[in-house]
Each structure stands twice: as C-alpha cells, then as structure tokens.
Amino acid sequence: MSLAMYQVSVPVFVHMLGNLTAILDKASAHAEAKKIDPSVFINSRLAPDMYPLSRQVQIATDMVKGCAARLAGIEVPSYEDNETSFAELQARIAKTVVFLQSVTAAQIDGSEERKITLKFGSKEAHFLGQAYLLDFVYPNFYFHLTTAYAILRHNGLELGKQDFLGNIY
Amino acid sequence: MSLAMYQVSVPVFVHMLGNLTAILDKASAHAEAKKIDPSVFINSRLAPDMYPLSRQVQIATDMVKGCAARLAGIEVPSYEDNETSFAELQARIAKTVVFLQSVTAAQIDGSEERKITLKFGSKEAHFLGQAYLLDFVYPNFYFHLTTAYAILRHNGLELGKQDFLGNIY
C-alpha cells in the first residue's frame, strides 16, 4: 500500500480551491451587505510589501495549475493575471479547477522522479517531482490560501477554521 | 514507484519546523535590536478572535506530533501549552523535532488506511490515515505556520518567502 502522486496532488488542490471559492463568496456577500467597495478587500494586504488578496488567489492557482501540468509533462496554462473583482477571481479559480480535472491519474502517477525546472528571472531551480510537490508546491499553495483567509479575517470577515478546511468531518 | 506515508509526513514536518525556528530566531533578534518587548510579538494576532503567535506555534507543533504518533499507532506526547517567550517556543519546537525523529518509517509506512479518531470536546471525527494526513494535518499545519509568519510580517519583521520555504533551491 502506498500513495500515488495524483492522489497527493489534484484531488487535494480541487478540494482546497472549493473552500477558497466558498470563502470568497462569503467575502463578496459581506461587502455587498455592508456596502463596502469590494476592491477594499481585493486590494488589502497584511503588510505593505506583501501581496494583496487578488495576487494571493492568483499565485495559489498558479501553484496548482503549474504542478499538475509539470508532473504530467504537459504545457502549463498561461493566465493573464488581470483579475480585479470577486467574480473575476472566482472565474480564475473555476478555470483552474477545470484544468486540474482534465489531468488524469495516468498522466501524473509515477512522476516522483520526473525532472522539473522552474525559472525565476535568470535563475533556475531544479527539482525531482516528489520534492517539487512536497517542498515547493504544497507550502506555497497553503501559504497563499492561508494569507488570503488571513487578509479577510484581518478585515473583519467572519470565518472559521471549518471554512478553510472544508467539510472533512 | 510511489510515495510512502513516512516521506509525506515526518521529513516534511521536520524541514518546515526548522524554517519556523529560523523565523522565530529572526523575530527574537529583531525585538532585541529594536528594544521591543518580545511579548508584543508573541501576543500579537491578525484579528481579535484569531490566536496569537504563541498559540500558532503550539498548534503547528501539536498537528505534527499528533500526526506522527497517530499514524504510528503510539501515544501522542502531551505538552503543557505554557510557552510565553521565544526561548520557550523554540524549546517546544525542538522537543517536537526530537519526537518526530524518534518515529521510524517502519512505524508509519502502510498507515494509509489506519483508523484515526480525533476528539473535539464531545464530538468525534473519524479518518483513515491518508485523509487524516492530507485533508486535516497538512492544511492545519501550514495554516498555523503561515499565520505565525504573517503575524510577524504584519508587525514589521523583514521576512521573505525563502524564510518560509527554507533552502530548497
């Protein structure tokens, strides 16, 4: 008995993006109910040199579309990063979920030692599939999901851990 | 080729707790350099009804000591939750790492379908090992690590993503 790369990636990502969708729905409804300009939430940051909510959502989705594509050995979908409303952020998440669900277990399973190269400007980082998933994608994905949640909590939105975890028990 | 439960748990936890230790070292040094009472950081929260930094560190360590013990089928170490200084929080992390490193791959591998029961007051949650690790421990662990980081960033500590991820590329 053992874990397969697909199980440890795509279904987890889809589940957590579903939770993010529900959290952004609550934020959007709260902004409307309180007559707060939604862009106040969307542009909010926890520190002046941290990214705003919109960019947190963009990077969270980038992490998992990049992961599924690279583990499967297919092209990473490119998005424009131009979302400025809750509806646009939700559309980006939905588009990411559709892509994730288009990648099959057969494409991803066995990718533990697939060579992955990431480019950061002129620098390159080299990983094998398993380390890429566990040491790069997971911490980054959860970092940006949590920061999105924390930005909304810091701005007074009523959320609890259950919103973050989803309906798991 | 496939992933083993041990690889997806203990080494990842030890790595991330090492990063947390380094982050708290920076926070402690910053407090000393700026002559800020360390308890300002340790008691800081992102929202009035979110936990302070100290509790974030306590829960992050709880998640992974609980995970390693439950997957291995051994008793979960009990800590007092009385840390009020950076030194005490660092000692808790160090104690957690020692415990994690005492659990072997042979004890954890094959625990994908081990029955895990968590008690929350009078309620119980039931998981199999794999879902417990991927759907409960991972998101909770990263949630509390990220929130600890975000509390310190929000309070002006200079940290970057590399501090969170550690030296992975």
PDB file of N, CA, C and O in Angstrom, chain A residues 52 58 62 79 103 105 109 127 130 135 153:
ATOM      1  N   PRO A  52      -1.506  41.709  -2.220  1.00  0.00           N
ATOM      2  CA  PRO A  52      -2.920  41.856  -1.847  1.00  0.00           C
ATOM      3  C   PRO A  52      -3.691  40.556  -2.101  1.00  0.00           C
ATOM      4  O   PRO A  52      -3.175  39.621  -2.720  1.00  0.00           O
ATOM      5  N   GLN A  58      -4.257  34.572  -7.219  1.00  0.00           N
ATOM      6  CA  GLN A  58      -3.559  34.269  -8.477  1.00  0.00           C
ATOM      7  C   GLN A  58      -2.412  33.281  -8.250  1.00  0.00           C
ATOM      8  O   GLN A  58      -2.258  32.305  -8.985  1.00  0.00           O
ATOM      9  N   ASP A  62      -1.849  29.564  -9.597  1.00  0.00           N
ATOM     10  CA  ASP A  62      -0.629  29.293 -10.393  1.00  0.00           C
ATOM     11  C   ASP A  62       0.097  28.060  -9.880  1.00  0.00           C
ATOM     12  O   ASP A  62       0.590  27.250 -10.657  1.00  0.00           O
ATOM     13  N   TYR A  79      -2.265  32.312 -17.674  1.00  0.00           N
ATOM     14  CA  TYR A  79      -3.380  33.215 -17.391  1.00  0.00           C
ATOM     15  C   TYR A  79      -2.841  34.645 -17.395  1.00  0.00           C
ATOM     16  O   TYR A  79      -1.667  34.876 -17.135  1.00  0.00           O
ATOM     17  N   VAL A 103      -6.601  16.717 -16.078  1.00  0.00           N
ATOM     18  CA  VAL A 103      -5.365  15.941 -15.978  1.00  0.00           C
ATOM     19  C   VAL A 103      -5.696  14.631 -15.263  1.00  0.00           C
ATOM     20  O   VAL A 103      -6.390  14.638 -14.246  1.00  0.00           O
ATOM     21  N   ALA A 105      -5.001  10.700 -13.545  1.00  0.00           N
ATOM     22  CA  ALA A 105      -4.077   9.969 -12.674  1.00  0.00           C
ATOM     23  C   ALA A 105      -2.999   9.290 -13.503  1.00  0.00           C
ATOM     24  O   ALA A 105      -1.822   9.266 -13.115  1.00  0.00           O
ATOM     25  N   ASP A 109       0.652   9.889 -12.140  1.00  0.00           N
ATOM     26  CA  ASP A 109       1.234   8.818 -11.329  1.00  0.00           C
ATOM     27  C   ASP A 109       2.576   8.390 -11.916  1.00  0.00           C
ATOM     28  O   ASP A 109       2.744   8.305 -13.135  1.00  0.00           O
ATOM     29  N   PHE A 127      14.238  20.419  -9.524  1.00  0.00           N
ATOM     30  CA  PHE A 127      13.619  19.503  -8.562  1.00  0.00           C
ATOM     31  C   PHE A 127      13.350  18.162  -9.232  1.00  0.00           C
ATOM     32  O   PHE A 127      13.194  18.102 -10.454  1.00  0.00           O
ATOM     33  N   GLN A 130       8.730  14.557  -6.767  1.00  0.00           N
ATOM     34  CA  GLN A 130       8.256  14.448  -5.382  1.00  0.00           C
ATOM     35  C   GLN A 130       8.667  15.649  -4.525  1.00  0.00           C
ATOM     36  O   GLN A 130       7.844  16.189  -3.771  1.00  0.00           O
ATOM     37  N   ASP A 135       7.952  20.011  -1.264  1.00  0.00           N
ATOM     38  CA  ASP A 135       8.777  21.081  -0.676  1.00  0.00           C
ATOM     39  C   ASP A 135       8.515  22.443  -1.310  1.00  0.00           C
ATOM     40  O   ASP A 135       8.864  23.467  -0.724  1.00  0.00           O
ATOM     41  N   ARG A 153      -9.940  37.791   7.328  1.00  0.00           N
ATOM     42  CA  ARG A 153     -10.180  37.806   8.780  1.00  0.00           C
ATOM     43  C   ARG A 153      -9.718  39.119   9.387  1.00  0.00           C
ATOM     44  O   ARG A 153     -10.393  39.715  10.235  1.00  0.00           O
TER      45      ARG A 153
END
